Short mmCIF file of N, CA, C and O in Angstrom, two decimals:
data_model
loop_
_atom_site.label_atom_id
_atom_site.label_comp_id
_atom_site.label_asym_id
_atom_site.label_seq_id
_atom_site.Cartn_x
_atom_site.Cartn_y
_atom_site.Cartn_z
N MET L 1 0.94 -1.26 0.23
CA MET L 1 -0.18 0.12 0.32
C MET L 1 1.06 1.41 -0.15
O MET L 1 1.75 0.99 0.61
N PRO L 2 0.78 2.09 -0.89
CA PRO L 2 1.47 3.62 -1.15
C PRO L 2 1.08 4.37 0.32
O PRO L 2 0.24 4.33 1.17
N SER L 3 1.92 4.97 1.04
CA SER L 3 2.20 5.76 2.12
C SER L 3 1.21 6.77 1.64
O SER L 3 0.55 6.85 2.84
N ARG L 4 0.77 7.26 0.76
CA ARG L 4 -0.10 8.23 0.48
C ARG L 4 -2.04 7.66 0.93
O ARG L 4 -2.59 8.10 1.94
N ASP L 5 -1.92 6.73 0.21
CA ASP L 5 -3.08 5.64 1.05
C ASP L 5 -3.29 5.39 2.22
O ASP L 5 -4.36 5.21 2.77
N LEU L 6 -2.26 5.41 3.04
CA LEU L 6 -1.75 4.76 3.78
C LEU L 6 -2.57 5.75 5.29
O LEU L 6 -3.40 5.63 5.92
N GLU L 7 -2.21 7.16 4.76
CA GLU L 7 -1.93 8.04 5.34
C GLU L 7 -3.68 8.59 5.42
O GLU L 7 -4.44 8.96 6.43
N LYS L 8 -4.29 8.62 4.21
CA LYS L 8 -5.98 9.05 3.97
C LYS L 8 -6.37 7.95 4.79
O LYS L 8 -7.54 8.32 5.28
N TRP L 9 -6.07 6.36 4.71
CA TRP L 9 -6.46 5.65 5.51
C TRP L 9 -6.92 5.87 6.90
O TRP L 9 -7.56 5.65 7.38
N MET L 10 -5.71 6.27 7.18
CA MET L 10 -5.65 6.24 8.80
C MET L 10 -6.26 7.89 9.54
O MET L 10 -7.12 7.69 10.29
N TRP L 11 -6.26 8.96 8.42
CA TRP L 11 -7.37 9.66 8.51
C TRP L 11 -8.33 9.78 8.75
O TRP L 11 -9.19 10.38 9.60
N SER L 12 -9.01 8.84 7.76
CA SER L 12 -10.60 8.48 7.59
C SER L 12 -10.52 7.81 8.70
O SER L 12 -11.96 7.97 9.38
N GLU L 13 -10.03 7.13 9.53
CA GLU L 13 -10.40 5.76 11.03
C GLU L 13 -10.15 6.58 11.75
O GLU L 13 -11.18 6.65 12.81
N ALA L 14 -9.24 7.79 12.28
CA ALA L 14 -9.40 8.68 12.87
C ALA L 14 -10.55 9.62 13.48
O ALA L 14 -11.33 9.44 14.18
N THR L 15 -10.94 10.11 12.09
CA THR L 15 -12.50 11.36 11.87
C THR L 15 -13.44 10.01 12.55
O THR L 15 -14.42 10.29 12.93
N ARG L 16 -13.57 8.52 12.09
CA ARG L 16 -15.03 8.21 11.94
C ARG L 16 -14.84 7.53 13.75
O ARG L 16 -16.33 7.74 13.80
N MET L 17 -13.55 7.75 14.07
CA MET L 17 -13.96 7.06 15.72
C MET L 17 -14.07 8.30 16.50
O MET L 17 -14.62 8.42 17.16
N LEU L 18 -13.73 9.76 16.09
CA LEU L 18 -14.25 10.66 16.42
C LEU L 18 -15.36 11.00 16.49
O LEU L 18 -16.60 11.14 17.43
N ASP L 19 -16.42 10.65 15.22
CA ASP L 19 -17.61 10.82 14.95
C ASP L 19 -17.92 9.49 15.82
O ASP L 19 -19.35 10.04 16.47
N ARG L 20 -17.93 8.98 15.67
CA ARG L 20 -18.89 7.46 16.58
C ARG L 20 -18.29 7.85 18.48
O ARG L 20 -19.71 8.26 19.13
N ALA L 21 -17.14 8.34 18.80
CA ALA L 21 -16.93 8.78 20.00
C ALA L 21 -18.31 10.23 20.73
O ALA L 21 -18.66 10.33 21.65
N GLU L 22 -18.42 10.68 19.73
CA GLU L 22 -19.20 12.21 19.75
C GLU L 22 -20.73 11.64 20.19
O GLU L 22 -21.33 11.79 21.09
N ARG L 23 -20.63 10.78 19.15
CA ARG L 23 -22.52 9.94 19.09
C ARG L 23 -22.48 9.40 20.79
O ARG L 23 -23.73 9.56 21.15
N MET L 24 -21.91 8.63 20.82
CA MET L 24 -21.55 8.19 22.22
C MET L 24 -22.09 8.95 23.43
O MET L 24 -22.59 8.75 24.18
N GLN L 25 -21.41 10.05 23.49
CA GLN L 25 -21.21 11.13 23.88
C GLN L 25 -22.54 11.87 24.33
O GLN L 25 -23.54 11.63 25.13
N ARG L 26 -23.01 11.69 23.23
CA ARG L 26 -24.34 12.75 23.13
C ARG L 26 -25.19 11.81 23.60
O ARG L 26 -26.34 12.40 24.78
N GLN L 27 -25.64 10.31 23.00
CA GLN L 27 -26.18 9.19 23.65
C GLN L 27 -26.08 9.08 25.41
O GLN L 27 -27.73 9.24 25.91
N LEU L 28 -24.90 8.98 25.55
CA LEU L 28 -24.09 9.05 27.56
C LEU L 28 -25.39 10.20 27.89
O LEU L 28 -26.13 10.34 28.95
N LEU L 29 -25.43 11.56 27.47
CA LEU L 29 -25.92 12.59 28.10
C LEU L 29 -27.02 12.89 28.13
O LEU L 29 -27.85 13.21 29.06
N GLN L 30 -27.60 12.34 27.20
CA GLN L 30 -29.16 12.58 26.87
C GLN L 30 -30.00 11.45 27.51
O GLN L 30 -30.93 12.13 28.00
N SER L 31 -29.62 10.00 27.99
CA SER L 31 -30.05 9.35 28.40
C SER L 31 -29.50 9.39 30.04
O SER L 31 -30.64 8.59 30.81
N ALA L 32 -28.90 10.09 30.37
CA ALA L 32 -28.64 10.67 31.98
C ALA L 32 -30.12 11.65 32.80
O ALA L 32 -29.70 12.63 32.15
N PRO L 33 -30.24 11.13 33.92
CA PRO L 33 -31.52 12.43 34.60
C PRO L 33 -30.05 13.52 34.53
O PRO L 33 -28.74 13.31 35.32
N PRO L 34 -30.43 14.54 34.23
CA PRO L 34 -29.50 15.66 34.76
C PRO L 34 -29.21 15.91 36.31
O PRO L 34 -27.69 15.92 36.14
N GLY L 35 -29.39 15.22 37.01
CA GLY L 35 -29.12 15.28 38.64
C GLY L 35 -27.73 14.15 38.45
O GLY L 35 -27.26 14.45 39.37
N SER L 36 -27.72 13.44 37.83
CA SER L 36 -26.94 12.47 37.85
C SER L 36 -25.74 12.44 37.47
O SER L 36 -24.88 11.17 36.94
N ARG L 37 -25.09 13.35 36.37
CA ARG L 37 -24.40 13.38 35.98
C ARG L 37 -22.86 13.59 36.35
O ARG L 37 -23.35 14.43 37.13
N ARG L 38 -21.91 12.95 36.30
CA ARG L 38 -20.44 13.10 37.03
C ARG L 38 -19.53 13.30 35.81
O ARG L 38 -19.24 12.75 34.94
N TRP L 39 -18.51 14.61 36.27
CA TRP L 39 -17.94 14.59 35.13
C TRP L 39 -16.19 15.20 36.06
O TRP L 39 -16.45 15.42 37.70
N GLU L 40 -15.15 14.84 35.69
CA GLU L 40 -13.74 15.25 36.43
C GLU L 40 -13.02 16.11 35.35
O GLU L 40 -13.07 16.03 34.42
N PRO L 41 -13.12 17.23 35.96
CA PRO L 41 -12.16 18.63 35.60
C PRO L 41 -10.78 17.92 35.12
O PRO L 41 -10.22 17.29 36.09
N ALA L 42 -9.93 18.43 33.93
CA ALA L 42 -8.94 18.50 34.14
C ALA L 42 -7.90 18.90 34.80
O ALA L 42 -8.49 20.39 35.38
N VAL L 43 -6.92 18.60 35.28
CA VAL L 43 -5.87 19.24 36.19
C VAL L 43 -4.30 19.21 35.47
O VAL L 43 -4.19 17.76 35.31
N ASP L 44 -3.82 20.20 35.91
CA ASP L 44 -2.44 20.19 35.54
C ASP L 44 -1.90 20.24 37.17
O ASP L 44 -2.08 20.73 37.93
N VAL L 45 -0.44 19.59 37.27
CA VAL L 45 0.05 19.51 38.46
C VAL L 45 1.60 20.00 38.05
O VAL L 45 2.54 18.94 37.45
N TYR L 46 2.17 20.90 39.11
CA TYR L 46 3.59 21.45 38.81
C TYR L 46 3.60 21.39 39.93
O TYR L 46 3.57 21.57 41.18
N GLU L 47 5.35 21.19 39.99
CA GLU L 47 5.78 21.21 41.13
C GLU L 47 7.34 22.11 40.91
O GLU L 47 8.01 21.33 40.03
N THR L 48 7.98 22.56 41.52
CA THR L 48 9.30 23.03 41.96
C THR L 48 10.00 23.08 43.42
O THR L 48 8.72 22.13 44.63
N GLU L 49 10.90 23.77 43.69
CA GLU L 49 11.44 22.94 44.85
C GLU L 49 10.89 23.90 45.79
O GLU L 49 10.72 22.75 47.23
N GLU L 50 10.20 24.46 46.04
CA GLU L 50 9.66 25.61 47.03
C GLU L 50 8.02 25.30 46.96
O GLU L 50 7.34 25.50 47.74
N HIS L 51 7.44 24.79 46.24
CA HIS L 51 5.71 24.81 45.70
C HIS L 51 5.31 23.51 45.31
O HIS L 51 6.07 23.09 44.03
N LEU L 52 4.32 22.99 45.23
CA LEU L 52 3.20 22.61 44.52
C LEU L 52 2.16 23.17 43.66
O LEU L 52 1.71 24.26 44.95
N TRP L 53 1.74 23.50 42.76
CA TRP L 53 0.87 24.24 42.04
C TRP L 53 0.04 23.26 41.25
O TRP L 53 0.37 22.06 40.48
N VAL L 54 -1.34 23.02 41.76
CA VAL L 54 -2.92 22.41 41.00
C VAL L 54 -3.56 23.31 39.94
O VAL L 54 -3.80 24.41 40.70
N VAL L 55 -3.75 22.85 39.03
CA VAL L 55 -4.57 24.28 38.01
C VAL L 55 -5.46 23.39 37.28
O VAL L 55 -5.53 22.10 36.74
N ALA L 56 -7.01 23.71 37.73
CA ALA L 56 -8.08 22.65 37.60
C ALA L 56 -9.20 23.48 36.58
O ALA L 56 -9.19 24.20 36.75
N ALA L 57 -9.70 22.90 35.44
CA ALA L 57 -10.19 23.85 34.48
C ALA L 57 -11.77 23.35 34.90
O ALA L 57 -12.15 22.33 34.76
N LEU L 58 -11.94 24.55 35.28
CA LEU L 58 -13.15 24.50 36.14
C LEU L 58 -14.63 25.78 34.85
O LEU L 58 -14.90 26.78 35.00
N PRO L 59 -14.85 25.34 33.64
CA PRO L 59 -14.93 26.66 32.85
C PRO L 59 -16.91 26.43 33.19
O PRO L 59 -17.87 25.63 33.65
N GLY L 60 -17.18 27.59 33.45
CA GLY L 60 -18.27 28.52 34.19
C GLY L 60 -18.91 27.79 35.11
O GLY L 60 -20.04 27.84 35.60
N VAL L 61 -17.97 27.46 35.85
CA VAL L 61 -18.01 26.97 37.34
C VAL L 61 -18.27 28.45 38.47
O VAL L 61 -17.33 28.73 38.56
N ALA L 62 -19.37 28.50 39.18
CA ALA L 62 -19.32 29.80 40.07
C ALA L 62 -18.41 29.25 41.19
O ALA L 62 -18.34 28.14 41.44
N SER L 63 -17.56 30.47 41.91
CA SER L 63 -17.24 30.35 42.97
C SER L 63 -17.89 30.07 44.22
O SER L 63 -17.32 29.23 44.99
N ASP L 64 -19.14 29.89 44.33
CA ASP L 64 -19.70 29.00 45.59
C ASP L 64 -20.44 27.86 44.67
O ASP L 64 -20.74 27.61 45.41
N HIS L 65 -20.15 27.46 43.36
CA HIS L 65 -19.84 26.25 43.71
C HIS L 65 -19.80 25.21 43.15
O HIS L 65 -19.38 23.92 42.49
N PHE L 66 -17.97 25.34 43.99
CA PHE L 66 -17.18 24.27 44.62
C PHE L 66 -16.86 24.52 45.83
O PHE L 66 -16.72 24.99 46.51
N SER L 67 -16.22 22.70 45.91
CA SER L 67 -15.13 22.97 47.09
C SER L 67 -13.73 22.37 47.06
O SER L 67 -13.83 21.16 46.54
N VAL L 68 -13.18 22.62 48.19
CA VAL L 68 -11.89 22.03 47.96
C VAL L 68 -11.68 21.35 49.24
O VAL L 68 -11.77 22.20 50.57
N GLU L 69 -11.07 20.67 49.31
CA GLU L 69 -10.80 19.34 50.76
C GLU L 69 -9.59 18.79 50.68
O GLU L 69 -9.39 18.84 49.71
N ILE L 70 -8.93 18.71 51.90
CA ILE L 70 -7.43 18.01 51.76
C ILE L 70 -7.32 17.09 52.99
O ILE L 70 -8.06 17.52 54.14
N GLN L 71 -7.75 15.63 53.10
CA GLN L 71 -8.07 14.72 54.32
C GLN L 71 -7.10 13.61 53.85
O GLN L 71 -7.00 12.83 52.64
N GLN L 72 -6.13 13.67 54.55
CA GLN L 72 -5.47 12.45 54.44
C GLN L 72 -4.71 11.99 53.32
O GLN L 72 -4.48 11.13 52.54
N GLY L 73 -4.09 13.52 53.02
CA GLY L 73 -3.09 13.44 51.40
C GLY L 73 -3.80 13.36 50.18
O GLY L 73 -3.25 13.18 49.59
N VAL L 74 -4.90 13.56 50.33
CA VAL L 74 -5.66 13.64 48.79
C VAL L 74 -6.65 14.69 49.01
O VAL L 74 -7.27 15.72 49.87
N LEU L 75 -6.33 15.62 47.81
CA LEU L 75 -7.09 16.96 47.21
C LEU L 75 -8.00 16.18 46.46
O LEU L 75 -8.19 15.56 46.01
N THR L 76 -9.52 16.79 47.12
CA THR L 76 -10.81 16.57 46.40
C THR L 76 -11.50 17.89 45.80
O THR L 76 -11.41 19.23 47.20
N LEU L 77 -11.54 17.83 44.96
CA LEU L 77 -12.10 19.19 44.16
C LEU L 77 -13.83 18.36 43.70
O LEU L 77 -13.79 17.59 42.99
N SER L 78 -14.58 19.28 44.30
CA SER L 78 -16.05 18.57 43.93
C SER L 78 -17.04 20.13 44.12
O SER L 78 -16.44 21.16 44.24
N GLY L 79 -18.34 19.98 42.73
CA GLY L 79 -19.30 20.89 42.95
C GLY L 79 -20.19 20.87 41.69
O GLY L 79 -20.32 19.76 41.09
N GLN L 80 -20.39 21.47 41.37
CA GLN L 80 -21.88 21.37 40.23
C GLN L 80 -21.09 22.77 39.45
O GLN L 80 -21.08 24.07 39.65
N ARG L 81 -21.53 22.65 37.35
CA ARG L 81 -21.76 23.28 36.90
C ARG L 81 -22.88 23.63 36.40
O ARG L 81 -23.00 22.06 35.82
N ARG L 82 -24.05 24.24 36.05
CA ARG L 82 -25.11 24.32 35.93
C ARG L 82 -24.96 24.80 34.32
O ARG L 82 -24.54 25.54 33.98
N LEU L 83 -25.89 23.96 33.78
CA LEU L 83 -26.49 24.67 31.97
C LEU L 83 -26.46 26.03 32.41
O LEU L 83 -28.09 26.80 33.44
N PRO L 84 -26.56 27.53 31.55
CA PRO L 84 -27.02 28.02 30.84
C PRO L 84 -28.22 28.11 31.08
O PRO L 84 -28.80 27.30 30.45
N LYS L 85 -29.05 29.42 31.65
CA LYS L 85 -31.04 29.27 31.34
C LYS L 85 -31.17 28.75 29.85
O LYS L 85 -32.24 28.25 29.63
N ALA L 86 -30.41 29.58 28.88
CA ALA L 86 -30.90 29.72 27.87
C ALA L 86 -30.91 28.51 26.78
O ALA L 86 -31.53 27.90 26.42
N ALA L 87 -30.12 27.61 27.68
CA ALA L 87 -29.66 26.26 27.27
C ALA L 87 -30.55 25.26 27.42
O ALA L 87 -30.82 24.41 27.04
N GLN L 88 -31.22 25.20 28.80
CA GLN L 88 -32.09 24.54 29.62
C GLN L 88 -33.51 24.73 28.77
O GLN L 88 -34.31 23.76 28.88
N ALA L 89 -33.90 25.73 28.47
CA ALA L 89 -35.36 25.87 27.41
C ALA L 89 -35.28 25.46 26.07
O ALA L 89 -36.01 25.14 25.55
N GLY L 90 -34.07 25.45 25.56
CA GLY L 90 -33.84 25.37 24.12
C GLY L 90 -33.11 23.80 23.76
O GLY L 90 -33.58 23.04 24.00
N ILE L 91 -33.01 23.79 22.29
CA ILE L 91 -32.43 22.19 22.01
C ILE L 91 -30.70 22.65 21.64
O ILE L 91 -30.44 23.35 21.50
N THR L 92 -30.41 21.44 22.58
CA THR L 92 -29.38 21.39 22.68
C THR L 92 -28.29 20.70 21.09
O THR L 92 -28.53 19.71 20.87
N HIS L 93 -27.91 21.08 20.58
CA HIS L 93 -27.42 20.81 19.11
C HIS L 93 -25.82 20.33 19.45
O HIS L 93 -25.51 19.68 18.67
N ARG L 94 -25.26 20.92 20.55
CA ARG L 94 -23.76 20.11 20.71
C ARG L 94 -23.86 20.87 22.11
O ARG L 94 -23.66 21.95 22.40
N LEU L 95 -23.23 19.45 23.16
CA LEU L 95 -22.15 19.61 24.51
C LEU L 95 -21.47 19.05 24.45
O LEU L 95 -21.10 18.32 25.33
N GLU L 96 -20.43 20.30 24.86
CA GLU L 96 -18.83 19.89 24.46
C GLU L 96 -18.17 19.83 26.42
O GLU L 96 -17.47 19.76 26.60
N ILE L 97 -18.79 21.23 26.79
CA ILE L 97 -18.34 21.66 27.92
C ILE L 97 -19.06 20.92 29.01
O ILE L 97 -20.41 21.14 29.07
N PRO L 98 -18.84 20.05 30.14
CA PRO L 98 -19.10 19.37 30.84
C PRO L 98 -20.49 20.01 31.72
O PRO L 98 -19.95 21.14 32.14
N CYS L 99 -21.18 19.59 32.20
CA CYS L 99 -22.50 19.98 33.27
C CYS L 99 -22.49 18.77 34.46
O CYS L 99 -21.97 17.58 33.83
N GLY L 100 -23.20 19.59 35.02
CA GLY L 100 -23.90 18.75 36.08
C GLY L 100 -22.63 18.86 37.34
O GLY L 100 -21.65 19.35 37.46
N ARG L 101 -22.64 17.38 37.84
CA ARG L 101 -21.77 17.22 39.79
C ARG L 101 -20.65 16.99 39.04
O ARG L 101 -20.34 16.36 38.12
N PHE L 102 -19.52 17.22 39.74
CA PHE L 102 -18.62 17.21 39.51
C PHE L 102 -17.57 16.91 40.67
O PHE L 102 -17.74 17.28 41.30
N GLU L 103 -16.44 15.49 40.67
CA GLU L 103 -15.39 15.29 41.35
C GLU L 103 -14.36 15.00 41.22
O GLU L 103 -13.79 14.20 40.03
N ARG L 104 -13.12 15.25 41.74
CA ARG L 104 -11.72 14.69 41.53
C ARG L 104 -10.69 14.70 42.52
O ARG L 104 -10.54 15.30 43.27
N HIS L 105 -10.16 13.94 42.89
CA HIS L 105 -9.47 13.17 44.00
C HIS L 105 -7.95 13.24 43.18
O HIS L 105 -7.73 12.23 42.22
N LEU L 106 -7.13 13.51 43.93
CA LEU L 106 -5.96 14.15 44.06
C LEU L 106 -4.81 13.54 44.57
O LEU L 106 -4.79 13.99 46.14
N ALA L 107 -4.25 12.66 44.66
CA ALA L 107 -3.01 11.85 45.63
C ALA L 107 -1.99 13.54 45.83
O ALA L 107 -1.27 13.48 44.82
N LEU L 108 -1.35 14.19 47.22
CA LEU L 108 -1.05 15.04 47.48
C LEU L 108 0.89 14.03 47.21
O LEU L 108 0.77 13.13 48.69
N PRO L 109 2.00 14.76 47.48
CA PRO L 109 3.16 13.67 47.73
C PRO L 109 3.28 13.80 49.49
O PRO L 109 2.42 14.88 50.03
N PRO L 110 4.06 13.17 49.79
CA PRO L 110 3.67 12.74 51.83
C PRO L 110 4.50 13.83 52.46
O PRO L 110 6.16 12.76 53.01
N GLN L 111 4.34 15.00 52.29
CA GLN L 111 5.13 16.18 52.97
C GLN L 111 4.21 17.03 53.39
O GLN L 111 3.22 17.23 52.59
N PRO L 112 4.36 17.89 54.38
CA PRO L 112 3.65 18.81 54.71
C PRO L 112 3.92 20.06 53.94
O PRO L 112 4.75 20.48 53.27
N LEU L 113 2.31 20.14 53.41
CA LEU L 113 1.58 21.60 52.44
C LEU L 113 1.09 22.38 53.36
O LEU L 113 0.02 21.90 53.77
N GLU L 114 1.03 23.39 53.07
CA GLU L 114 0.51 24.88 53.07
C GLU L 114 -0.31 25.44 51.78
O GLU L 114 0.52 26.21 51.20
N LEU L 115 -1.35 25.74 52.05
CA LEU L 115 -2.03 26.17 50.88
C LEU L 115 -1.88 27.79 50.86
O LEU L 115 -2.08 28.09 51.90
N VAL L 116 -1.10 28.35 50.20
CA VAL L 116 -1.00 29.71 49.67
C VAL L 116 -1.47 30.37 48.69
O VAL L 116 -1.61 32.05 49.11
N LEU L 117 -2.20 29.70 47.87
CA LEU L 117 -3.06 30.36 46.61
C LEU L 117 -4.08 29.62 46.55
O LEU L 117 -4.27 28.44 46.24
N ASN L 118 -5.61 30.15 46.13
CA ASN L 118 -6.66 29.55 45.90
C ASN L 118 -7.60 30.88 45.27
O ASN L 118 -8.12 31.14 45.79
N GLU L 119 -7.23 30.16 43.65
CA GLU L 119 -7.52 31.83 43.60
C GLU L 119 -8.65 31.18 41.87
O GLU L 119 -8.12 29.94 40.90
N LEU L 120 -10.12 31.42 41.39
CA LEU L 120 -10.41 30.86 40.13
C LEU L 120 -10.45 32.40 39.71
O LEU L 120 -11.17 33.63 39.61
N ALA L 121 -10.29 32.19 38.47
CA ALA L 121 -9.89 33.03 37.48
C ALA L 121 -9.81 31.94 35.92
O ALA L 121 -9.28 31.79 36.02
N ASP L 122 -10.63 32.90 35.17
CA ASP L 122 -10.46 32.55 33.83
C ASP L 122 -10.64 31.13 33.33
O ASP L 122 -10.14 30.48 32.40
N GLY L 123 -11.87 30.74 34.55
CA GLY L 123 -12.20 29.40 34.02
C GLY L 123 -11.63 28.08 34.46
O GLY L 123 -11.51 26.91 34.60
N CYS L 124 -10.24 28.75 35.47
CA CYS L 124 -9.16 27.45 36.19
C CYS L 124 -9.48 28.14 37.28
O CYS L 124 -9.53 29.43 37.93
N LEU L 125 -9.41 26.75 38.29
CA LEU L 125 -8.83 26.81 39.80
C LEU L 125 -7.77 26.82 39.93
O LEU L 125 -7.18 25.73 40.01
N TYR L 126 -6.86 27.86 40.72
CA TYR L 126 -5.58 27.84 40.51
C TYR L 126 -5.41 27.85 42.10
O TYR L 126 -5.38 28.50 42.94
N LEU L 127 -4.79 26.33 42.82
CA LEU L 127 -4.64 26.47 43.76
C LEU L 127 -2.54 26.17 44.23
O LEU L 127 -1.76 25.22 43.27
N GLY L 128 -2.30 27.04 45.07
CA GLY L 128 -0.67 26.82 44.95
C GLY L 128 -0.60 26.38 46.68
O GLY L 128 -0.99 27.00 47.49
N PHE L 129 0.84 25.55 46.49
CA PHE L 129 1.24 25.08 48.46
C PHE L 129 2.60 25.03 48.67
O PHE L 129 2.84 24.90 47.56
N ARG L 130 2.71 25.69 49.23
CA ARG L 130 4.05 25.90 49.80
C ARG L 130 4.73 24.71 50.61
O ARG L 130 4.12 23.72 51.43
N LYS L 131 5.87 24.13 50.02
CA LYS L 131 6.03 23.18 50.94
C LYS L 131 6.91 23.78 52.40
O LYS L 131 7.32 24.56 52.33
N ARG L 132 6.82 22.47 53.55
CA ARG L 132 7.48 23.00 54.43
C ARG L 132 8.19 22.65 55.00
O ARG L 132 8.38 21.04 54.59
#
């Protein structure tokens, strides 16, 4: 098989798989009652000599709709993203930003940490921990 044909085949397979994943996501979200939907926010974790930084993507989550807890070395982010009122009344053509309840658990390094930054900005939660 010539390399150009292989590229076209791989691209068409990748596109087909993405289309199938989108259909499955729509079916899953449409079949689940709104209160039972759960999602996990994407998270980046960075470490320097003095700090541990956690950035969680929380698009459209209001500052009073989430909580941050640390228990036994595990960071838990939980809360809810509500659909905008306009989306609740109309027909949904595409739903890519997750909504409903979310929860994410992250094991923290086994060392004493002090929370020095807790800020929600630009759709992200920024947490900074100073290593003690």
